[in-house]
Coordinates of C-alpha atoms in Angstrom, one line a residue:
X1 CA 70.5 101.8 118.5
X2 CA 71.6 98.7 120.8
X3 CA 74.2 96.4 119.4
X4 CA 73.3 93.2 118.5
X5 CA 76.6 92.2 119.8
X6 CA 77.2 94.1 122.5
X7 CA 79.3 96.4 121.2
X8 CA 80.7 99.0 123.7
X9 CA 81.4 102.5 121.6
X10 CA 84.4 103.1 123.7
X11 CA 85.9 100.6 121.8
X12 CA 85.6 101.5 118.1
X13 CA 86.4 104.9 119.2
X14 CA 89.9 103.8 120.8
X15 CA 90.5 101.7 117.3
X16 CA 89.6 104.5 115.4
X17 CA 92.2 106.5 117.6
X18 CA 94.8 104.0 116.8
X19 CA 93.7 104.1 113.2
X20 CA 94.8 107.9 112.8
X21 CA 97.8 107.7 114.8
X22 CA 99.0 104.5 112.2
X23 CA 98.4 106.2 109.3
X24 CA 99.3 109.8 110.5
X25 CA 103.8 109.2 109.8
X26 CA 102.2 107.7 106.2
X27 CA 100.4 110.6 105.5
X28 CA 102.9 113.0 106.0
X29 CA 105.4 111.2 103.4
X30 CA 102.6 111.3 101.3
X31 CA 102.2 115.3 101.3
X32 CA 105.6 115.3 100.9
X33 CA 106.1 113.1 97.9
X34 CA 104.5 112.8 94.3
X35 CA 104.6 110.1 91.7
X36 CA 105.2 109.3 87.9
X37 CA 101.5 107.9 87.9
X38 CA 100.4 111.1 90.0
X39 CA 101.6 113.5 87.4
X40 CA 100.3 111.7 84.6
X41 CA 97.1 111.3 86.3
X42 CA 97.3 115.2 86.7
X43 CA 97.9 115.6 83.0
X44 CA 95.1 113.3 81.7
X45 CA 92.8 116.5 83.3
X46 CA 95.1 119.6 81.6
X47 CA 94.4 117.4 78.7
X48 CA 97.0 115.2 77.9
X49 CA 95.7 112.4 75.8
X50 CA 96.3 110.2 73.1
X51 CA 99.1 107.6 72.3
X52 CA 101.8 107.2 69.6
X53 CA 102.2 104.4 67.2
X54 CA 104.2 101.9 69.4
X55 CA 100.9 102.7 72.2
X56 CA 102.9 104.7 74.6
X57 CA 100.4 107.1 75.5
X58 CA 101.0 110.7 75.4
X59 CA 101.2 111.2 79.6
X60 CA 104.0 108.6 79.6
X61 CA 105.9 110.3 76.6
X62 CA 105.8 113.5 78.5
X63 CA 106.6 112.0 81.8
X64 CA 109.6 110.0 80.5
X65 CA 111.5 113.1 78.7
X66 CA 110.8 115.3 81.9
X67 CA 112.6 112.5 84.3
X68 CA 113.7 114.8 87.6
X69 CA 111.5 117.4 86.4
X70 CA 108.4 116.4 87.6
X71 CA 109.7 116.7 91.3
X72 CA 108.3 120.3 90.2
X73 CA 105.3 119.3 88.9
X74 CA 104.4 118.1 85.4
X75 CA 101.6 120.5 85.2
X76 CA 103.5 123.5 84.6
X77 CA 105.8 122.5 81.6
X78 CA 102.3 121.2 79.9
X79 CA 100.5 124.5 80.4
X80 CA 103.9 126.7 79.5
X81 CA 103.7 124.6 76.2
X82 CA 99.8 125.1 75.7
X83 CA 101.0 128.9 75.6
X84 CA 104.0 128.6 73.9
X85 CA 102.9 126.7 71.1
X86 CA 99.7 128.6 71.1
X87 CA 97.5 125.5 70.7
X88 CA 95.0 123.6 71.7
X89 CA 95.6 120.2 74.4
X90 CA 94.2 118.2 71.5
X91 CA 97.0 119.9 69.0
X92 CA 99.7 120.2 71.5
X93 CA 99.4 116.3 72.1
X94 CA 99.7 115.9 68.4
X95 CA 102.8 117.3 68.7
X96 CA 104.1 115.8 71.6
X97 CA 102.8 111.9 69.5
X98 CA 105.0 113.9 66.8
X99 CA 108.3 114.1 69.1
X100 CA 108.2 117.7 70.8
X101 CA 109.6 117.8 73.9
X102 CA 108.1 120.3 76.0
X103 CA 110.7 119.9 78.5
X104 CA 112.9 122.1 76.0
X105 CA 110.7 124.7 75.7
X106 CA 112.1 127.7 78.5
X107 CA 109.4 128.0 81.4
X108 CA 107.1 131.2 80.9
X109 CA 105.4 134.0 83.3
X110 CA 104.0 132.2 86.5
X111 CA 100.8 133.9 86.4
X112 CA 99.5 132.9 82.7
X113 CA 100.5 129.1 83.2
X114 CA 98.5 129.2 86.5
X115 CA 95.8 130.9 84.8
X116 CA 95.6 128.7 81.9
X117 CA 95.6 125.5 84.5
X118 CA 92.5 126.9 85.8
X119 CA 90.5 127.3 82.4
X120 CA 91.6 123.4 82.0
X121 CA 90.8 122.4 85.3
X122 CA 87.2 124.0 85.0
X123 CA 87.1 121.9 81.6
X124 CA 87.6 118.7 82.9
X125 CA 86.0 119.0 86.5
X126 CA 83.3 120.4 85.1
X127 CA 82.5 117.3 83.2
X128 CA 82.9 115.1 86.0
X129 CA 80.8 117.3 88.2
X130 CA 78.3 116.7 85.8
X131 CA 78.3 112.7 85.7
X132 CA 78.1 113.1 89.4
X133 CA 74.6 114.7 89.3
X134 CA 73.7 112.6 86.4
X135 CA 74.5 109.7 89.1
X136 CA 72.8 111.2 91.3
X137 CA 69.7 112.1 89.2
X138 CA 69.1 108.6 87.7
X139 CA 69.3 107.0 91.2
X140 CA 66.3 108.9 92.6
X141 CA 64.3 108.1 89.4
X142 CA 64.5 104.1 89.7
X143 CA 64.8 104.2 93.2
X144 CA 62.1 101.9 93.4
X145 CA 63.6 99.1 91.0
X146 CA 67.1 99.0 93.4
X147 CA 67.5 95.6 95.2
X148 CA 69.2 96.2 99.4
X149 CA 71.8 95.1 99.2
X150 CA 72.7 95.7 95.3
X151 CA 73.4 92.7 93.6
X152 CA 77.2 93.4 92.0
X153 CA 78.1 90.4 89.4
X154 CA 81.2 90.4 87.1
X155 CA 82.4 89.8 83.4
X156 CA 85.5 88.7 82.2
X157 CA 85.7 87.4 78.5
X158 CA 89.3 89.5 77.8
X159 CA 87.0 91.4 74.8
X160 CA 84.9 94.5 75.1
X161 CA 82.4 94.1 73.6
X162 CA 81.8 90.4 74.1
X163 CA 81.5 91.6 77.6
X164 CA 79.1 93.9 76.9
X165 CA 76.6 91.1 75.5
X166 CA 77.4 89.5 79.0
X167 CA 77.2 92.7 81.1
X168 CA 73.5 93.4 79.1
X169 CA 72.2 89.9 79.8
X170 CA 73.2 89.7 83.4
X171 CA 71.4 93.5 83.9
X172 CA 68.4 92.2 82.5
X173 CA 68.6 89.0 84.5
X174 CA 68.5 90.9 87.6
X175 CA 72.1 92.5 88.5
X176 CA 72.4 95.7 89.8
X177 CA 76.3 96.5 89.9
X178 CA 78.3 95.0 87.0
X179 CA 82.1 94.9 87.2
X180 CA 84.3 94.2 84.0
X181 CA 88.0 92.3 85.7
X182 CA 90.3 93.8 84.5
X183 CA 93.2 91.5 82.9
X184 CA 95.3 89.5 84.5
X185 CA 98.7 91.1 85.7
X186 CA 97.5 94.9 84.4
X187 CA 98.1 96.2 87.6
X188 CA 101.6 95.5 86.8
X189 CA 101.8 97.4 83.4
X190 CA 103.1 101.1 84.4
X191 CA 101.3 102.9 81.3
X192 CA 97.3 102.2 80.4
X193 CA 96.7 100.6 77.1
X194 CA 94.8 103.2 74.6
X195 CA 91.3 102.3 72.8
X196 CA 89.4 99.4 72.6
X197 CA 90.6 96.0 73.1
X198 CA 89.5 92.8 72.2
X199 CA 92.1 90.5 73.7
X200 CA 93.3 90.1 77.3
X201 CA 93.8 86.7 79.8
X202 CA 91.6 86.5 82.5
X203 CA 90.0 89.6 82.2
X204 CA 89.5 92.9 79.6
X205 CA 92.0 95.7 79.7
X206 CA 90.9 98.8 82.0
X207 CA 91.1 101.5 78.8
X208 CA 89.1 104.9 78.6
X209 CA 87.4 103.7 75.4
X210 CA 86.8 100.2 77.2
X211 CA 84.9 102.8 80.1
X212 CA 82.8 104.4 77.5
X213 CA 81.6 101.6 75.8
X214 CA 79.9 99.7 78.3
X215 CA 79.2 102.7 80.1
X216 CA 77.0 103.3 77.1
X217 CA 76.2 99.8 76.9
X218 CA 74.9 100.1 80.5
X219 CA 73.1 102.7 80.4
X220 CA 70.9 102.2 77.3
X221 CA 69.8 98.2 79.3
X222 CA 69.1 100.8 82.3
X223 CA 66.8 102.6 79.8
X224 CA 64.8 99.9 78.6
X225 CA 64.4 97.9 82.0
X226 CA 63.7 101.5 83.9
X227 CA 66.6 100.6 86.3
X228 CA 70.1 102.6 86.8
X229 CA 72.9 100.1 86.4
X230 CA 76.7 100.6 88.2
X231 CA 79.5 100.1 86.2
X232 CA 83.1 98.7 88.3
X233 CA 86.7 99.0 87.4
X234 CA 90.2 99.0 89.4
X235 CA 91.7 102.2 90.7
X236 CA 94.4 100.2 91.3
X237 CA 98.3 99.3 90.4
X238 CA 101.0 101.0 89.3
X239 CA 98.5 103.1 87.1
X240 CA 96.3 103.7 90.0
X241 CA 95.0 107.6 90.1
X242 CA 95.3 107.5 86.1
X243 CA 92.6 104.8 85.7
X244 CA 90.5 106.8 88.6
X245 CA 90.7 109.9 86.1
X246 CA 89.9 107.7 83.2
X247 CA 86.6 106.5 85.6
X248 CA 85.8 109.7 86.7
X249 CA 85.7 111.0 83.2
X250 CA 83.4 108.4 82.2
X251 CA 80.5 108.0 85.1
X252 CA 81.9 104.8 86.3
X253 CA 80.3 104.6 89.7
X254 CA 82.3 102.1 91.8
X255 CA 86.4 101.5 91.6
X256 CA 88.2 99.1 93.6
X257 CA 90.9 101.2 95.7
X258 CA 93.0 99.6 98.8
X259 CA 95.6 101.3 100.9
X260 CA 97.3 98.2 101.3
X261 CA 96.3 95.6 98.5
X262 CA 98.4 96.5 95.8
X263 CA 101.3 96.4 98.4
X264 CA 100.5 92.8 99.6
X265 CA 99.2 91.4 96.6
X266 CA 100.8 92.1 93.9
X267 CA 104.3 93.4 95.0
X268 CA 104.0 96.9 94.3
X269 CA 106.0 99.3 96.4
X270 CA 104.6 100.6 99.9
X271 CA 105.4 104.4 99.0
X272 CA 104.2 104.3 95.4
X273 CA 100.7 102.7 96.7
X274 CA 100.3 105.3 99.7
X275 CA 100.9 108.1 97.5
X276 CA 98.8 107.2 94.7
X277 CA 95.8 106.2 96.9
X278 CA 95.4 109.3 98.7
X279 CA 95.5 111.0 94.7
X280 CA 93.4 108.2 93.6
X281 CA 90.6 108.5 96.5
X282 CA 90.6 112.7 96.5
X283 CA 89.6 111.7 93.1
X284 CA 86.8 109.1 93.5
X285 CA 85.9 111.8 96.7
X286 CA 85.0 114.5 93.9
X287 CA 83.4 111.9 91.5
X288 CA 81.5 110.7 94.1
X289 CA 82.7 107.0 93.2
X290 CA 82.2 104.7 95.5
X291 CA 85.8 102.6 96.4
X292 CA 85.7 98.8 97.4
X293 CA 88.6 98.0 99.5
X294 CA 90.4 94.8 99.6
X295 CA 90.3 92.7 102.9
X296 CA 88.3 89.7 101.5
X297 CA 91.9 89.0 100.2
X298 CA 93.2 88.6 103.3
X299 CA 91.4 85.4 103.8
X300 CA 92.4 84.1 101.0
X301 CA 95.6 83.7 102.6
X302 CA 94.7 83.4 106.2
X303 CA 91.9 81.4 107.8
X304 CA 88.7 83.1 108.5
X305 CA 88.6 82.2 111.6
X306 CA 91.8 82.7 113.4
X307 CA 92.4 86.0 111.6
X308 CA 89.0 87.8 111.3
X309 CA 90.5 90.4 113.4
X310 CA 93.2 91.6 110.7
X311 CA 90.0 91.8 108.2
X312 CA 88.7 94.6 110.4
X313 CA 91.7 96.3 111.9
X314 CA 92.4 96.8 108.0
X315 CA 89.1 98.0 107.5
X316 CA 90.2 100.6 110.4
X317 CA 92.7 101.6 108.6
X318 CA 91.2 101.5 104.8
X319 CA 88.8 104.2 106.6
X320 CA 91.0 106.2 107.9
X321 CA 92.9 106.6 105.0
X322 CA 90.1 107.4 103.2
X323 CA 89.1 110.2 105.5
X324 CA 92.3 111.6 105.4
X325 CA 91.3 112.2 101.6
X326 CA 88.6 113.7 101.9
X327 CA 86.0 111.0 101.0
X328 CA 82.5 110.8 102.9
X329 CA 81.8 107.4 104.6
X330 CA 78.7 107.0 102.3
X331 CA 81.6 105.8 99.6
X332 CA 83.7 103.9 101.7
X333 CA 82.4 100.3 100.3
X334 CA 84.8 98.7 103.0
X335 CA 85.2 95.0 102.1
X336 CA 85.0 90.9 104.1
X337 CA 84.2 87.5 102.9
X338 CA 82.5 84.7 103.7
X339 CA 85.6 82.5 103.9
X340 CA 84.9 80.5 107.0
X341 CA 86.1 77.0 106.7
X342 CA 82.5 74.9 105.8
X343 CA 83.7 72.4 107.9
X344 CA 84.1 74.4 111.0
X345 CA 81.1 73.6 113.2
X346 CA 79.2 76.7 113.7
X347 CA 81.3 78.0 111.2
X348 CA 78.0 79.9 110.0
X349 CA 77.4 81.6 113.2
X350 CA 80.6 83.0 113.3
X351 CA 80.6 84.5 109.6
X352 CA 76.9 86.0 111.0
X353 CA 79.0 87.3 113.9
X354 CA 81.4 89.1 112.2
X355 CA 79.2 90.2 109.7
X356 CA 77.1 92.0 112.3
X357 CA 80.1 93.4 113.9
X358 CA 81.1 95.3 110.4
X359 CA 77.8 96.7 109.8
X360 CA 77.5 98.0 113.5
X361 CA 81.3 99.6 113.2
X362 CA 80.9 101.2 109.8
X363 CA 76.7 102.1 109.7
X364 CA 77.0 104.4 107.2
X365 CA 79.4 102.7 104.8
X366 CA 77.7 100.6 101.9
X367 CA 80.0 97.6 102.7
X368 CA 81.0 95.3 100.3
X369 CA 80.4 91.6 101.0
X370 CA 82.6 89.2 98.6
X371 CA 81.2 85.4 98.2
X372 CA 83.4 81.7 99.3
X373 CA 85.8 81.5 97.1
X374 CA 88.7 79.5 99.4
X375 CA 87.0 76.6 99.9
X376 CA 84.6 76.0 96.8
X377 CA 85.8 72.6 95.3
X378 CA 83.8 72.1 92.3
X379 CA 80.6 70.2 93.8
X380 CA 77.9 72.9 92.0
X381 CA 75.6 72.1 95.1
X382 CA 77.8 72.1 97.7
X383 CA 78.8 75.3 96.3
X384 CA 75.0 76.4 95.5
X385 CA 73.9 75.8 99.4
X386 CA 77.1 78.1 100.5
X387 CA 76.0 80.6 98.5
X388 CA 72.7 80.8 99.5
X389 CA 73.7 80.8 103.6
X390 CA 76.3 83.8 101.9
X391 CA 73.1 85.8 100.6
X392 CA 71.4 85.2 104.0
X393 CA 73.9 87.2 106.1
X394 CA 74.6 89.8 103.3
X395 CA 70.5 90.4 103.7
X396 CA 70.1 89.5 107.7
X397 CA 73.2 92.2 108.7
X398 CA 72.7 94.5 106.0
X399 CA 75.3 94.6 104.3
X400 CA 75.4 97.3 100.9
X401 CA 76.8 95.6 98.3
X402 CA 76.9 91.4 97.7
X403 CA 79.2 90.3 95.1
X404 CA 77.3 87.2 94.1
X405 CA 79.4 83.7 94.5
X406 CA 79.0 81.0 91.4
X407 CA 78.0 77.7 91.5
X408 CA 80.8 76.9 89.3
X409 CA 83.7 79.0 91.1
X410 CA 86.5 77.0 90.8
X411 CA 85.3 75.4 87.9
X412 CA 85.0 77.8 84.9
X413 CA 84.4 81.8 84.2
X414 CA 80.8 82.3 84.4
X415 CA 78.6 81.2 82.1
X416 CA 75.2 83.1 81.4
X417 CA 73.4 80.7 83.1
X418 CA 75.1 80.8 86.1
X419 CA 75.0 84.7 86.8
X420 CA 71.1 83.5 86.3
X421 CA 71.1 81.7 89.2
X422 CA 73.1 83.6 90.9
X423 CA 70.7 86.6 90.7
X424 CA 67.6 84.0 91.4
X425 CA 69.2 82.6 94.2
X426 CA 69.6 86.1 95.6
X427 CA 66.6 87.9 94.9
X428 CA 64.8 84.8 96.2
X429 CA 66.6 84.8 99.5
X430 CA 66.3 88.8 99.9
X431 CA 62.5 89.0 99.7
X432 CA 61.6 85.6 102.0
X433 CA 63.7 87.6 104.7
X434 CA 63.7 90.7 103.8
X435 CA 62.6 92.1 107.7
X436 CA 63.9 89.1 109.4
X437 CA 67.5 91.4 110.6
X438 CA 64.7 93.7 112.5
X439 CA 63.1 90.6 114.0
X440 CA 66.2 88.8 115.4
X441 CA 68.2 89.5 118.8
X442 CA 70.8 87.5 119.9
X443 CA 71.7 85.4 123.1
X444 CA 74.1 88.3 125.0
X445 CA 76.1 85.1 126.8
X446 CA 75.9 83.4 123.6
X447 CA 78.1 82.5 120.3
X448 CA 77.6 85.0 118.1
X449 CA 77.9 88.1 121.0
X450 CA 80.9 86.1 122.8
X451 CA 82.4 85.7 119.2
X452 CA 82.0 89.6 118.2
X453 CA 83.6 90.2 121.5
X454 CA 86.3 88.2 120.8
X455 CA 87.4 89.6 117.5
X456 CA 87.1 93.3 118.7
X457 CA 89.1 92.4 121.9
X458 CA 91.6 91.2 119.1
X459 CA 91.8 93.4 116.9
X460 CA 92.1 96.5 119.5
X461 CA 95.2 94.6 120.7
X462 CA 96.4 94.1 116.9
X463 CA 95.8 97.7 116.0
X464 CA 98.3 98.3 119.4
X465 CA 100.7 96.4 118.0
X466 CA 101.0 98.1 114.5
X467 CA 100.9 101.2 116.3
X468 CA 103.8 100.1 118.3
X469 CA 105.4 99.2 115.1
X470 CA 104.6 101.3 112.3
X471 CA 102.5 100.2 109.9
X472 CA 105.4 99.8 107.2
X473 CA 107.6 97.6 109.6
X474 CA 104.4 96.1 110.5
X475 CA 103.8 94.9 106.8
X476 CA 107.2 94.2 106.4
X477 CA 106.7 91.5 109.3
X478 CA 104.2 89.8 107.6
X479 CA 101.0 90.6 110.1
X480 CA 98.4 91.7 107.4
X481 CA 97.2 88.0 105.5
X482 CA 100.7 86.6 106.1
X483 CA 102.7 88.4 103.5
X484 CA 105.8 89.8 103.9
X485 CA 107.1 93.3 102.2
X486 CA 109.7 95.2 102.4
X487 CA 109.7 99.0 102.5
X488 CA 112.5 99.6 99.8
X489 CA 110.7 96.3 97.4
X490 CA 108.1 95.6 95.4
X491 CA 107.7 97.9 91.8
X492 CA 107.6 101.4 91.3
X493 CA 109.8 102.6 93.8
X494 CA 111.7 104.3 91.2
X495 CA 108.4 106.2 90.2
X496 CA 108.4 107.7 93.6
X497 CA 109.8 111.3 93.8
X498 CA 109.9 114.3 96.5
X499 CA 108.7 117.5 95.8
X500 CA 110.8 120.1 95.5
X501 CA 110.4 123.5 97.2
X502 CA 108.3 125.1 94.4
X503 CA 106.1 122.2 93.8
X504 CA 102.9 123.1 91.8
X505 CA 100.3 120.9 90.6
X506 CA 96.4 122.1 90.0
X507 CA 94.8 119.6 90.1
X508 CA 95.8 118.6 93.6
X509 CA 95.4 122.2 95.1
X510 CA 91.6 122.0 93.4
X511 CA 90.8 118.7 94.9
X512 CA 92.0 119.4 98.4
X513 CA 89.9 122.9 98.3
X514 CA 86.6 121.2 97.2
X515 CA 87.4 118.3 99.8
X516 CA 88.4 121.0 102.1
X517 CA 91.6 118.1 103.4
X518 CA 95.0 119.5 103.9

């Protein structure tokens, strides 16, 4: 097909060159290393679950008496004590709530420890094999009822099951992706909360039990409106591939999962995040989850339109990384905003411009499209007529998914009413246009061509530079959305371990087999 915006193949495929090269030195650390959150991510699917009466779940107690230990692997002093102690997970983590520490218990034959990790393994993918088809399955059935782009809205009322009254009303409303925010500062917490909760600031905590009760909750609405809603969480933080095993386990369809945004955003160590990605998207690659990445952030801190460029270079990158885990491009919901300055004349072309440019790169990714935000002030209408130009690209380029902006953003958390007009304002702008992308061309000497050109030029020469860099020095300088990191900083460094020579963990060898990555 001809680019709308005159965009020359030759030149993705050199950023896509650059893209691997970058991330190539990252990677190998990454097969070199493993991580606290790693190996109690890899326990959580031997089994491992539970928590004692002061909350600290059973991974963590098993984890914190093993200390060096895991540079092994935790997986094998877990299965040695499954046949040792002759018991079941579900007894064994009894035990462990109890006070047994396996990592007293001398190390068995080889063989039975790695054949007992296979009868677990089968247990647990098993069951996440099967919400994949179930995905799959109820997808095809209510084909029909799915809006293009989905329509993705959030809740946030810090208690479970108030969220679910929210989650139910905005799926009957109209939305076709809901996404519960997680708490404020949980990405910081290096253990996940067990059960239900019906407290939490800014958000509800991202537990297993919090998964299965609105993936419940979901799925009976999708029963009675005949429609299949998507349930959202965050693979991400210090806790990163545990809370993908917890989503994986319970059919949630779409986790948010950056390379880079737990590094620039929060503070968390560069080599915990690039190691417990790669664990965290092999997983979501098996689940067939669909990850949203992070670069609408970047614009949060950097103006949309002097640094649209970083946006995609990340997006480069986010890909690559992704690949490099094995996941297919039909999951890689690679995210942007429509953060351009409402005061910048033609502002609105530009946003179309780069828009275009995203979908053109990245045609098979179901690309996530985030709402203003930056420059929302509190006038509803102002903020109701931004939103509607917002909808209009999201529909006119194509883009996958469209996280719908609120007319009270900046104001309050969403009421009911205002995920009602929300939706209506979407699905009112999606139907009057709904062809018009086919029916448009654009001026090839004009803005939005000459502005596409611009921002690919840029971004080629950007991707150069981190190349010439490194991507970690290149963070630490501050080039991605203006924050500065250092290598050796941010939490969890001390979570970071390299394997040792006998190395073992199961879970990992099974995931790289079925993703056939190395």
């Amino acid at each position: 097909m001809t680019s709308k915006v005159g965009l020359t193949q030759d030149k993705v495929d050199r950023c896509r060159k650059l893209a691997l090269e970058i991330v190539t030195p990252v990677q190998d650390y990454i097969h070199r290393h493993t991580t606290t959150t790693v190996e109690r991510a890899t326990l959580r699917l031997l089994g491992a679950d539970g928590a004692d009466e002061n909350g600290t779940p059973v991974p963590n107690l098993i984890i914190d008496k093993l200390g060096d230990a895991i540079s092994q692997g935790a997986a094998t002093w877990y299965l040695n004590a499954l046949i040792k102690e002759h018991c079941s997970p579900e007894e064994l983590n009894r035990k462990i709530v109890e006070g047994l520490d396996i990592s007293g218990i001398p190390l068995g034959d080889q063989g039975k420890i790695e054949a007992r990790g296979k009868e677990q393994i089968v247990r647990f993918t098993g069951r996440i094999y099967t919400h994949r088809e179930t995905r799959r399955g109820r997808i095809e059935e209510n084909r029909e009822r799915e809006h293009s782009p989905l329509l993705y809205v959030i809740v946030a009322t810090g208690n479970i099951y108030e969220d679910v009254k929210q989650a139910r009303a905005a799926a009957i409303q109209g939305a076709d992706v809901i996404a519960v925010i997680r708490t404020t500062a949980q990405s910081l917490l290096d253990y996940v909360p067990y059960g239900a909760t019906t407290e939490g600031f800014g958000g509800t905590y991202a537990t297993q039990e919090n998964f299965k009760i609105m993936r419940s909750a979901l799925d009976e609405v999708g029963e009675e409106i005949g429609k299949y809603i998507r349930l959202v969480n965050y693979a991400s933080g210090l806790c990163m591939p545990e809370i993908a095993v917890m989503g994986a386990l319970e059919r949630l369809d779409m986790m948010l999962n950056d390379s880079m945004y737990g590094i620039l955003f929060r503070d968390i160590n560069m080599y915990r995040t690039f190691v417990d990605q790669n664990f965290s998207r092999m997983l979501n690659a098996y689940a067939g989850i669909t990850i949203n990445t992070g670069e609408d952030n970047y614009l949060t801190t950097s103006d949309a339109y002097e640094k649209g460029f970083t946006v995609l270079a990340s997006q480069f990158i986010n890909e690559q990384f992704a690949l490099n885990a094995g996941m297919d491009q039909e999951l890689m919901g690679l995210g942007h905003a429509f953060e351009m300055d409402p005061e910048l004349e033609n502002g609105f072309l530009y946003e179309l411009s780069q828009a275009q440019l995203v979908r053109e790169i990245f045609p098979k990714s179901p690309l996530k499209y985030m709402p203003p935000t930056k420059h929302m002030t509190g006038d509803i209408f102002k903020g109701y007529a931004m939103n509607t130009l917002f909808n209009f690209i999201g529909r006119s380029t194509g883009q996958g998914i469209l996280l719908l902006g609120m007319l009270t953003e900046a104001i309050h958390t969403p009421f009911l009413q205002d995920r009602h007009l929300a939706i209506q304002n979407a699905r009112y702008v999606l139907n009057n246009i709904k062809d018009l992308g086919d029916e448009i061309t654009f001026r090839q000497d004009g803005i939005i061509v000459n502005r596409a050109k611009q921002v690919m030029d840029k971004t080629l020469t950007f991707l150069g530079q981190i190349h010439e860099k490194g991507l970690l020095p290149s963070i630490e300088e501050g080039l991605f959305a203006e924050v500065k990191r250092r290598p050796d900083g941010g939490k969890g460094l001390d979570g970071v371990l390299e394997k040792s020579p006998d190395y073992w963990n199961p879970v990992e060898d099974f995931l790289k087999n079925s993703l056939e990555v190395e």
